[in-house]
Every structure is written in structure tokens, then in C-alpha cells.
């Protein structure tokens, strides 16, 4: 009973801390927007809403025609996170997708910490407080909090500890059939939470297992049969559950073969710096060695790096600790990319990532994210080190035992305090124009027609997704923010749709800030594009450069826009009807 209450208290503390991190969002679920998510909160809320709509209408949740009309979006080939969006459908329908977004982020951070605590406390260390330290780090480490601004799929690691545990149970010969079934079910579910985290974790676990087996070669023979039996069951069961979704992802409509990001390895300096969203955060120093605030994947801070060196040397004789340390080191090294970068300068030294960069699946991976596999390794090492301190102090009287433990816990606190997360920044999002919120758009959209925002939606222009959600997902729109093929005959992945010429013209308005000259050829092309999109109405909201956009559209269509319920509209139904 005491253990149950202690477990509940520790897990409850994780949940409370996660709620406090997202306090600004929870306090304003109507207008709150995670500022550092850029366009991603709009995207994720769209994912959650579209999935809920598919469930209610018994439609295929693996695809949607609401963006990128008429081609649509392959939801399985995007990070739709069906493992969360499907079960939370009732909440999305009743309370809206922002609540689902808040639950997904808060629950994933707290759930990841709780899952690692549970595994550590039952299978790694004897003292629950040692496990609590390791679980807290594994759930709230700087890379996790960085991704918590925008990527719930990258903070939902709560299944991965149990995947590792089931593999270890199989290796020990424990109930290979039962654990094989669990491994298959959990693997299938993780695919619907996030495939990239699964790939990263699997790579790290392979390194850990290899290091362990090399240290204990005599144990390997006994592992083969139960691993083969349980692993075979897991593979077959997982394939039964996910074969069709994976086929749809890789070969279905709007699938793509890979997503190139260029060289995005971690700068070596990133490991010693402090994340933006931490107590000792240094935004300018962090920005100098990271892609953006949602990709601070290696910001562990120099005090923790020093502590990990000390702990590694101290625990090197222990096989599990040594294997964890090797995993931590090699995954950090791999995350540096194909060419090592030091303080923003290419050193010319090749990195080990070159060996994996062009392999299937790995070619779409952001190599800087490989450092996230260090998070559970560091958490486990902290738990083991704390447990050894507590165990060494065990035989002493209580009054002598406490100072030893307190000194260690104080040292750990001093190391972790600078990287402790601060509350995530939340601002009010722009209000949805009344044209969409009040349903005025219905008077302008013909059956089967689309709304064309000006400029068209994209990775940097995601507000139209929010308007569409607030309008009840009752109209489709062309282009958008998602990942899809680069062209009709080009299966390479890209962010957003390949653009029609009229969309490119609007981009020139954005880049120049000025109205563009329009020729007869441009007008003819615009009519062709509007027909391709099945456009019923073009919509422009008051925004930076609105006058330039409005003048350009007026010239294209040879008629002025009308200001209706907070937006300029151009009714194009007559000119887009087939002739």
C-alpha cells in the first residue's frame, strides 16, 4: 500500500509539473497559442479535427481531401498521431481540438516520465526516489521540452520504455509467447504515435544490446530461442495490425519516398549550452547552434555533461551502466551528422552518420534528433548512480545516512537546476474572421467548390487551417501545410503542395511587398488554376501587404474585391464554371 501511494504521489507530481509547464495554454484554451510552435499548433489541431471528423463519418482516417484539393493529403504519411487523435475523438468533438492538443502535450510529457519511473523502479533500481530522479529527467529533459512547443509525437515516449522491457524479458526467456504478443501490440501502437521516435529509440536500443552482449557473450546463446520465438510473434502480430496503414503511407495516394532536410547535425557546442526554455536559458547562444526553438535536441548543459563523465567512470565496471554510457556516447556522436560542425564552422571531419544517412527510412530522419536517444540513457544513469549512493549509505544509522543522500541529491539538483524547464510561452492567436466563424462563407461556396485563401496556405501560412477548423471543416481548400510528393512525377517529399503558377505569383507579392504586374497570360493561367482548384471564392484577410495582394487579385480577375465580414472576397463561381 505504501508503495502504491508513493507511486501515485510521484506520478501525480509529474502530471502537476507538466500542467504548470503548459499553464498559459490551459488557462486560455479558446485563444491560447504556443508561440514557439510557429505554424505547428494550427497543423496539429487540424490533424485532430480531421481525424475526429473521419471517425464520426466512418471515413478513411488515413487520407483527407480538406487540404491540397483536389489531390488531398496522405494522413498516414504525415504526423497525424492517430494513436492519440482517434481515442480522443469525443473530447475533440465536444470541446474542440485545442483541448486535445493540450492533453496530448501535457499527457505525453507526464506519461513519458511516469513510464520511465515505472520501469526504473521495478526493473533497474531498488529505491523509488532514485527511479523518480531518472523518470523526471527522461520526461522533462531539455530536448523533450523543446519539442513540447510543437511536436507531441516527439514527446510521446511513454510506450518505448515498455517496448524495451518486453525485449529484455524475451532475452531472459520470460514467457516468450505472452511477451511477444505484448511486444507486437505495443510496437503497432507506437507506429500510430510516432515512427521517427521509434526508429531513433530502436537504433539506441540496438547499440545498448550490442554493448551488453559483447560484455556478456556467454549469455547470448540462451537468448536466441526466446527472442526468435517472441520476436517472430511480435513481428507477425504488428504486421497484421499495421500492414495496410503502412502500405497506404508508402504506396497510397500522395505518398512520397523520402524527405530531404540537408545537413542538420548538431553543432558540437550545442551539447554544453542551455536550452532556450530552461532556467539558465540563453536564447541567442541557443539559436546560434540550432535550427529553431523546437529542435534544441542536444542542449544538456555543461554541468550535466561533466556529471555524466564522472558517473560513467564511476560505474564503468557495471555492465548495464557501461552499456548505457556507450549508447549515450555513440548516439550523441551520430547526432553530429555527416560532417562535424564546431561553433557554426564545418570542421571538415566526417561523422559516422555518413554510414546511415542514405539508408531507407534514415534518409528522412533529422540526424540532430538522434541525440534524443541520450535522454533515457542519461535518466537511467542518474537513477543507477542515485541508487548506488542510497545503497552505500544503507547500513549506517538514519542520522548519518541522511547527509550522504542529501549531499548527492543536492549535487544532482545543482546540476539539473540550470536545465530545468520554464513555462512555455503562450500568446493569443489571431481571431478567426467572422466570414468563417459566423458561416458567411456558405453563401459563396458552391457544392463541390473550394475556398482559396490569398495567399494560399503553406508551412509559413497556417492560419487558413484554423479558419477551416472553426468553420466546421465544411469546405476544402487547395495547397496547404503537410508533407507530400514534390510533383506529379516526383515522389520526393516536400513540405506543402507543389505550387500552381497563380500561387507562385502570390508568393512574389509576399516577397516584394508590392502589387505585381499582370499579363493576359497570367489571367488565363489564373482561370485555369481556379478551375483546377474548383474555386468558388478567393478570400483575403487584413494583414501585412494586404493592399498589394488585393491590387494583384483585382488585376487578375478584372474586378474589385468586396469587403464582407472582416475579409475581402472575390466570388469566382461564374468564371470557374466549365465552358
Tab-separated table of N, CA and C in Angstrom, residues 105-209:
chain	number	residue	atom	x	y	z
A	105	UNK	N	0.051	17.065	-25.383
A	105	UNK	CA	1.352	17.552	-24.939
A	105	UNK	C	1.573	17.296	-23.454
A	106	UNK	N	0.606	17.678	-22.639
A	106	UNK	CA	0.743	17.522	-21.192
A	106	UNK	C	0.833	16.045	-20.809
A	107	UNK	N	-0.081	15.253	-21.367
A	107	UNK	CA	-0.091	13.832	-21.053
A	107	UNK	C	1.139	13.106	-21.543
A	108	UNK	N	1.680	13.532	-22.684
A	108	UNK	CA	2.860	12.863	-23.222
A	108	UNK	C	4.091	13.122	-22.356
A	109	UNK	N	4.291	14.359	-21.928
A	109	UNK	CA	5.434	14.645	-21.055
A	109	UNK	C	5.307	13.900	-19.735
A	110	UNK	N	4.157	14.047	-19.072
A	110	UNK	CA	3.959	13.385	-17.785
A	110	UNK	C	3.959	11.869	-17.943
A	111	UNK	N	3.317	11.377	-19.007
A	111	UNK	CA	3.258	9.939	-19.237
A	111	UNK	C	4.619	9.334	-19.514
A	112	UNK	N	5.466	10.055	-20.237
A	112	UNK	CA	6.817	9.563	-20.511
A	112	UNK	C	7.622	9.471	-19.225
A	113	UNK	N	7.545	10.518	-18.395
A	113	UNK	CA	8.244	10.490	-17.103
A	113	UNK	C	7.732	9.334	-16.243
A	114	UNK	N	6.399	9.159	-16.200
A	114	UNK	CA	5.808	8.101	-15.383
A	114	UNK	C	6.199	6.716	-15.894
A	115	UNK	N	6.227	6.536	-17.206
A	115	UNK	CA	6.585	5.227	-17.779
A	115	UNK	C	8.022	4.855	-17.445
A	116	UNK	N	8.935	5.801	-17.595
A	116	UNK	CA	10.324	5.505	-17.257
A	116	UNK	C	10.479	5.267	-15.761
A	117	UNK	N	9.788	6.048	-14.933
A	117	UNK	CA	9.832	5.810	-13.491
A	117	UNK	C	9.369	4.394	-13.166
A	118	UNK	N	8.279	3.976	-13.795
A	118	UNK	CA	7.724	2.654	-13.518
A	118	UNK	C	8.728	1.545	-13.876
A	119	UNK	N	9.332	1.662	-15.036
A	119	UNK	CA	10.297	0.650	-15.467
A	119	UNK	C	11.555	0.697	-14.598
A	120	UNK	N	12.055	1.898	-14.330
A	120	UNK	CA	13.250	2.017	-13.490
A	120	UNK	C	13.002	1.439	-12.096
A	121	UNK	N	11.864	1.785	-11.498
A	121	UNK	CA	11.600	1.387	-10.106
A	121	UNK	C	11.347	-0.113	-9.969
A	122	UNK	N	10.857	-0.757	-11.015
A	122	UNK	CA	10.558	-2.194	-10.957
A	122	UNK	C	11.690	-3.064	-11.469
A	123	UNK	N	12.527	-2.535	-12.350
A	123	UNK	CA	13.457	-3.411	-13.050
A	123	UNK	C	14.899	-2.912	-13.103
A	124	UNK	N	15.184	-1.729	-12.604
A	124	UNK	CA	16.543	-1.206	-12.720
A	124	UNK	C	17.168	-0.890	-11.369
A	125	UNK	N	16.415	-0.239	-10.479
A	125	UNK	CA	16.960	0.198	-9.185
A	125	UNK	C	16.036	-0.227	-8.063
A	126	UNK	N	16.583	-0.210	-6.842
A	126	UNK	CA	15.817	-0.656	-5.673
A	126	UNK	C	15.074	0.486	-4.989
A	127	UNK	N	15.584	1.687	-5.099
A	127	UNK	CA	15.000	2.815	-4.384
A	127	UNK	C	14.104	3.633	-5.318
A	128	UNK	N	12.867	3.847	-4.907
A	128	UNK	CA	11.915	4.543	-5.788
A	128	UNK	C	12.320	5.987	-6.037
A	129	UNK	N	13.001	6.614	-5.054
A	129	UNK	CA	13.391	8.010	-5.269
A	129	UNK	C	14.504	8.108	-6.309
A	130	UNK	N	15.324	7.084	-6.385
A	130	UNK	CA	16.325	7.048	-7.465
A	130	UNK	C	15.624	6.937	-8.812
A	131	UNK	N	14.594	6.071	-8.870
A	131	UNK	CA	13.816	5.935	-10.099
A	131	UNK	C	13.083	7.230	-10.419
A	132	UNK	N	12.625	7.947	-9.389
A	132	UNK	CA	11.902	9.199	-9.613
A	132	UNK	C	12.803	10.248	-10.242
A	133	UNK	N	14.061	10.288	-9.820
A	133	UNK	CA	15.014	11.236	-10.416
A	133	UNK	C	15.217	10.902	-11.890
A	134	UNK	N	15.446	9.608	-12.174
A	134	UNK	CA	15.643	9.203	-13.565
A	134	UNK	C	14.425	9.439	-14.421
A	135	UNK	N	13.231	9.141	-13.884
A	135	UNK	CA	11.996	9.366	-14.634
A	135	UNK	C	11.753	10.830	-14.915
A	136	UNK	N	12.035	11.687	-13.932
A	136	UNK	CA	11.831	13.127	-14.123
A	136	UNK	C	12.716	13.650	-15.243
A	137	UNK	N	13.970	13.206	-15.274
A	137	UNK	CA	14.843	13.666	-16.352
A	137	UNK	C	14.371	13.142	-17.693
A	138	UNK	N	14.009	11.846	-17.749
A	138	UNK	CA	13.595	11.251	-19.021
A	138	UNK	C	12.355	11.929	-19.590
A	139	UNK	N	11.486	12.439	-18.727
A	139	UNK	CA	10.266	13.084	-19.210
A	139	UNK	C	10.411	14.562	-19.495
A	140	UNK	N	11.305	15.240	-18.756
A	140	UNK	CA	11.356	16.705	-18.844
A	140	UNK	C	12.733	17.235	-19.212
A	141	UNK	N	13.548	16.426	-19.853
A	141	UNK	CA	14.869	16.878	-20.306
A	141	UNK	C	14.716	17.982	-21.345
A	142	UNK	N	15.731	18.822	-21.511
A	142	UNK	CA	15.625	19.944	-22.466
A	142	UNK	C	15.154	19.560	-23.861
A	143	UNK	N	15.654	18.477	-24.477
A	143	UNK	CA	15.141	18.141	-25.819
A	143	UNK	C	13.650	17.825	-25.815
A	144	UNK	N	13.158	17.198	-24.745
A	144	UNK	CA	11.734	16.873	-24.662
A	144	UNK	C	10.908	18.159	-24.577
A	145	UNK	N	11.338	19.085	-23.742
A	145	UNK	CA	10.591	20.335	-23.571
A	145	UNK	C	10.670	21.189	-24.828
A	146	UNK	N	11.800	21.161	-25.512
A	146	UNK	CA	11.921	21.881	-26.774
A	146	UNK	C	10.870	21.399	-27.766
A	147	UNK	N	10.744	20.084	-27.916
A	147	UNK	CA	9.749	19.530	-28.836
A	147	UNK	C	8.327	19.727	-28.326
A	148	UNK	N	8.182	19.900	-27.021
A	148	UNK	CA	6.844	20.095	-26.459
A	148	UNK	C	6.210	21.404	-26.909
A	149	UNK	N	6.981	22.287	-27.513
A	149	UNK	CA	6.409	23.505	-28.083
A	149	UNK	C	5.557	23.214	-29.314
A	150	UNK	N	5.841	22.087	-29.996
A	150	UNK	CA	5.217	21.924	-31.311
A	150	UNK	C	5.021	20.487	-31.772
A	151	UNK	N	5.689	19.518	-31.149
A	151	UNK	CA	5.723	18.164	-31.699
A	151	UNK	C	5.284	17.134	-30.659
A	152	UNK	N	3.993	16.929	-30.459
A	152	UNK	CA	3.564	15.925	-29.472
A	152	UNK	C	4.045	14.526	-29.800
A	153	UNK	N	4.238	14.220	-31.087
A	153	UNK	CA	4.751	12.895	-31.442
A	153	UNK	C	6.156	12.663	-30.916
A	154	UNK	N	6.916	13.737	-30.687
A	154	UNK	CA	8.274	13.590	-30.186
A	154	UNK	C	8.387	13.695	-28.677
A	155	UNK	N	7.286	13.920	-27.989
A	155	UNK	CA	7.309	13.850	-26.520
A	155	UNK	C	6.493	12.670	-26.023
A	156	UNK	N	5.816	11.967	-26.928
A	156	UNK	CA	5.031	10.784	-26.554
A	156	UNK	C	5.928	9.551	-26.582
A	157	UNK	N	6.804	9.442	-25.575
A	157	UNK	CA	7.715	8.302	-25.463
A	157	UNK	C	7.230	7.304	-24.417
A	158	UNK	N	5.969	7.371	-24.027
A	158	UNK	CA	5.512	6.570	-22.894
A	158	UNK	C	5.343	5.086	-23.222
A	159	UNK	N	5.342	4.702	-24.494
A	159	UNK	CA	5.282	3.287	-24.865
A	159	UNK	C	6.685	2.687	-24.964
A	160	UNK	N	7.659	3.499	-25.323
A	160	UNK	CA	9.002	2.999	-25.611
A	160	UNK	C	9.663	2.290	-24.426
A	161	UNK	N	9.519	2.758	-23.176
A	161	UNK	CA	10.124	2.009	-22.065
A	161	UNK	C	9.612	0.577	-21.976
A	162	UNK	N	8.322	0.383	-22.263
A	162	UNK	CA	7.749	-0.955	-22.161
A	162	UNK	C	8.149	-1.829	-23.352
A	163	UNK	N	8.396	-1.218	-24.504
A	163	UNK	CA	8.959	-1.978	-25.625
A	163	UNK	C	10.329	-2.535	-25.245
A	164	UNK	N	11.174	-1.675	-24.681
A	164	UNK	CA	12.499	-2.131	-24.249
A	164	UNK	C	12.371	-3.222	-23.198
A	165	UNK	N	11.444	-3.041	-22.260
A	165	UNK	CA	11.262	-4.015	-21.187
A	165	UNK	C	10.839	-5.374	-21.732
A	166	UNK	N	9.932	-5.390	-22.701
A	166	UNK	CA	9.469	-6.659	-23.263
A	166	UNK	C	10.589	-7.375	-24.018
A	167	UNK	N	11.425	-6.619	-24.721
A	167	UNK	CA	12.562	-7.244	-25.398
A	167	UNK	C	13.511	-7.860	-24.374
A	168	UNK	N	13.755	-7.147	-23.281
A	168	UNK	CA	14.635	-7.670	-22.226
A	168	UNK	C	14.025	-8.920	-21.598
A	169	UNK	N	12.722	-8.907	-21.366
A	169	UNK	CA	12.061	-10.103	-20.830
A	169	UNK	C	12.209	-11.281	-21.774
A	170	UNK	N	12.068	-11.032	-23.061
A	170	UNK	CA	12.257	-12.119	-24.028
A	170	UNK	C	13.685	-12.647	-23.980
A	171	UNK	N	14.651	-11.733	-23.893
A	171	UNK	CA	16.051	-12.154	-23.834
A	171	UNK	C	16.328	-13.016	-22.606
A	172	UNK	N	15.591	-12.773	-21.547
A	172	UNK	CA	15.750	-13.564	-20.318
A	172	UNK	C	14.913	-14.832	-20.327
A	173	UNK	N	14.160	-15.039	-21.418
A	173	UNK	CA	13.377	-16.258	-21.534
A	173	UNK	C	12.057	-16.242	-20.795
A	174	UNK	N	11.584	-15.085	-20.402
A	174	UNK	CA	10.342	-14.990	-19.639
A	174	UNK	C	9.126	-14.988	-20.570
A	175	UNK	N	8.300	-15.976	-20.479
A	175	UNK	CA	7.032	-16.060	-21.195
A	175	UNK	C	7.136	-15.526	-22.625
A	176	UNK	N	7.866	-16.186	-23.479
A	176	UNK	CA	8.116	-15.644	-24.823
A	176	UNK	C	6.852	-15.415	-25.644
A	177	UNK	N	5.838	-16.272	-25.485
A	177	UNK	CA	4.613	-16.073	-26.260
A	177	UNK	C	3.866	-14.837	-25.772
A	178	UNK	N	3.643	-14.783	-24.469
A	178	UNK	CA	2.904	-13.641	-23.911
A	178	UNK	C	3.630	-12.324	-24.160
A	179	UNK	N	4.927	-12.299	-23.880
A	179	UNK	CA	5.673	-11.055	-24.076
A	179	UNK	C	5.831	-10.722	-25.548
A	180	UNK	N	5.857	-11.743	-26.411
A	180	UNK	CA	5.880	-11.479	-27.852
A	180	UNK	C	4.610	-10.807	-28.322
A	181	UNK	N	3.471	-11.260	-27.774
A	181	UNK	CA	2.192	-10.631	-28.121
A	181	UNK	C	2.180	-9.181	-27.662
A	182	UNK	N	2.621	-8.945	-26.425
A	182	UNK	CA	2.665	-7.569	-25.924
A	182	UNK	C	3.606	-6.701	-26.768
A	183	UNK	N	4.729	-7.268	-27.147
A	183	UNK	CA	5.690	-6.506	-27.955
A	183	UNK	C	5.081	-6.130	-29.302
A	184	UNK	N	4.346	-7.043	-29.912
A	184	UNK	CA	3.706	-6.750	-31.191
A	184	UNK	C	2.647	-5.676	-31.074
A	185	UNK	N	1.803	-5.772	-30.032
A	185	UNK	CA	0.732	-4.788	-29.841
A	185	UNK	C	1.316	-3.410	-29.550
A	186	UNK	N	2.300	-3.366	-28.649
A	186	UNK	CA	2.904	-2.077	-28.293
A	186	UNK	C	3.645	-1.460	-29.479
A	187	UNK	N	4.305	-2.286	-30.282
A	187	UNK	CA	5.010	-1.759	-31.459
A	187	UNK	C	4.023	-1.158	-32.452
A	188	UNK	N	2.906	-1.858	-32.657
A	188	UNK	CA	1.895	-1.338	-33.568
A	188	UNK	C	1.334	-0.014	-33.059
A	189	UNK	N	1.076	0.057	-31.768
A	189	UNK	CA	0.532	1.304	-31.212
A	189	UNK	C	1.545	2.445	-31.334
A	190	UNK	N	2.830	2.142	-31.090
A	190	UNK	CA	3.847	3.186	-31.209
A	190	UNK	C	3.921	3.736	-32.620
A	191	UNK	N	3.690	2.897	-33.621
A	191	UNK	CA	3.683	3.377	-35.010
A	191	UNK	C	2.608	4.435	-35.204
A	192	UNK	N	1.491	4.307	-34.503
A	192	UNK	CA	0.424	5.300	-34.608
A	192	UNK	C	0.645	6.491	-33.677
A	193	UNK	N	1.704	6.444	-32.874
A	193	UNK	CA	2.089	7.604	-32.068
A	193	UNK	C	3.204	8.394	-32.750
A	194	UNK	N	4.206	7.682	-33.249
A	194	UNK	CA	5.332	8.349	-33.886
A	194	UNK	C	6.354	7.351	-34.368
A	195	UNK	N	6.571	7.309	-35.660
A	195	UNK	CA	7.509	6.348	-36.232
A	195	UNK	C	8.959	6.814	-36.097
A	196	UNK	N	9.195	8.112	-36.217
A	196	UNK	CA	10.571	8.604	-36.121
A	196	UNK	C	11.139	8.402	-34.716
A	197	UNK	N	10.388	8.707	-33.636
A	197	UNK	CA	10.901	8.383	-32.301
A	197	UNK	C	11.166	6.886	-32.132
A	198	UNK	N	10.313	6.040	-32.716
A	198	UNK	CA	10.523	4.601	-32.634
A	198	UNK	C	11.832	4.203	-33.314
A	199	UNK	N	12.102	4.780	-34.471
A	199	UNK	CA	13.338	4.473	-35.197
A	199	UNK	C	14.558	4.917	-34.398
A	200	UNK	N	14.493	6.116	-33.830
A	200	UNK	CA	15.614	6.638	-33.038
A	200	UNK	C	15.849	5.765	-31.810
A	201	UNK	N	14.762	5.433	-31.120
A	201	UNK	CA	14.893	4.623	-29.908
A	201	UNK	C	15.401	3.224	-30.248
A	202	UNK	N	14.907	2.651	-31.351
A	202	UNK	CA	15.345	1.315	-31.749
A	202	UNK	C	16.841	1.302	-32.043
A	203	UNK	N	17.332	2.346	-32.712
A	203	UNK	CA	18.763	2.426	-33.005
A	203	UNK	C	19.567	2.491	-31.703
A	204	UNK	N	19.104	3.317	-30.776
A	204	UNK	CA	19.786	3.396	-29.488
A	204	UNK	C	19.750	2.086	-28.724
A	205	UNK	N	18.600	1.393	-28.778
A	205	UNK	CA	18.482	0.137	-28.051
A	205	UNK	C	19.369	-0.941	-28.667
A	206	UNK	N	19.513	-0.938	-29.993
A	206	UNK	CA	20.406	-1.894	-30.646
A	206	UNK	C	21.843	-1.683	-30.175
A	207	UNK	N	22.259	-0.421	-30.052
A	207	UNK	CA	23.608	-0.128	-29.557
A	207	UNK	C	23.754	-0.623	-28.121
A	208	UNK	N	22.744	-0.363	-27.285
A	208	UNK	CA	22.776	-0.819	-25.898
A	208	UNK	C	22.878	-2.345	-25.827
A	209	UNK	N	22.025	-3.043	-26.605
A	209	UNK	CA	22.008	-4.504	-26.581
A	209	UNK	C	23.331	-5.075	-27.070
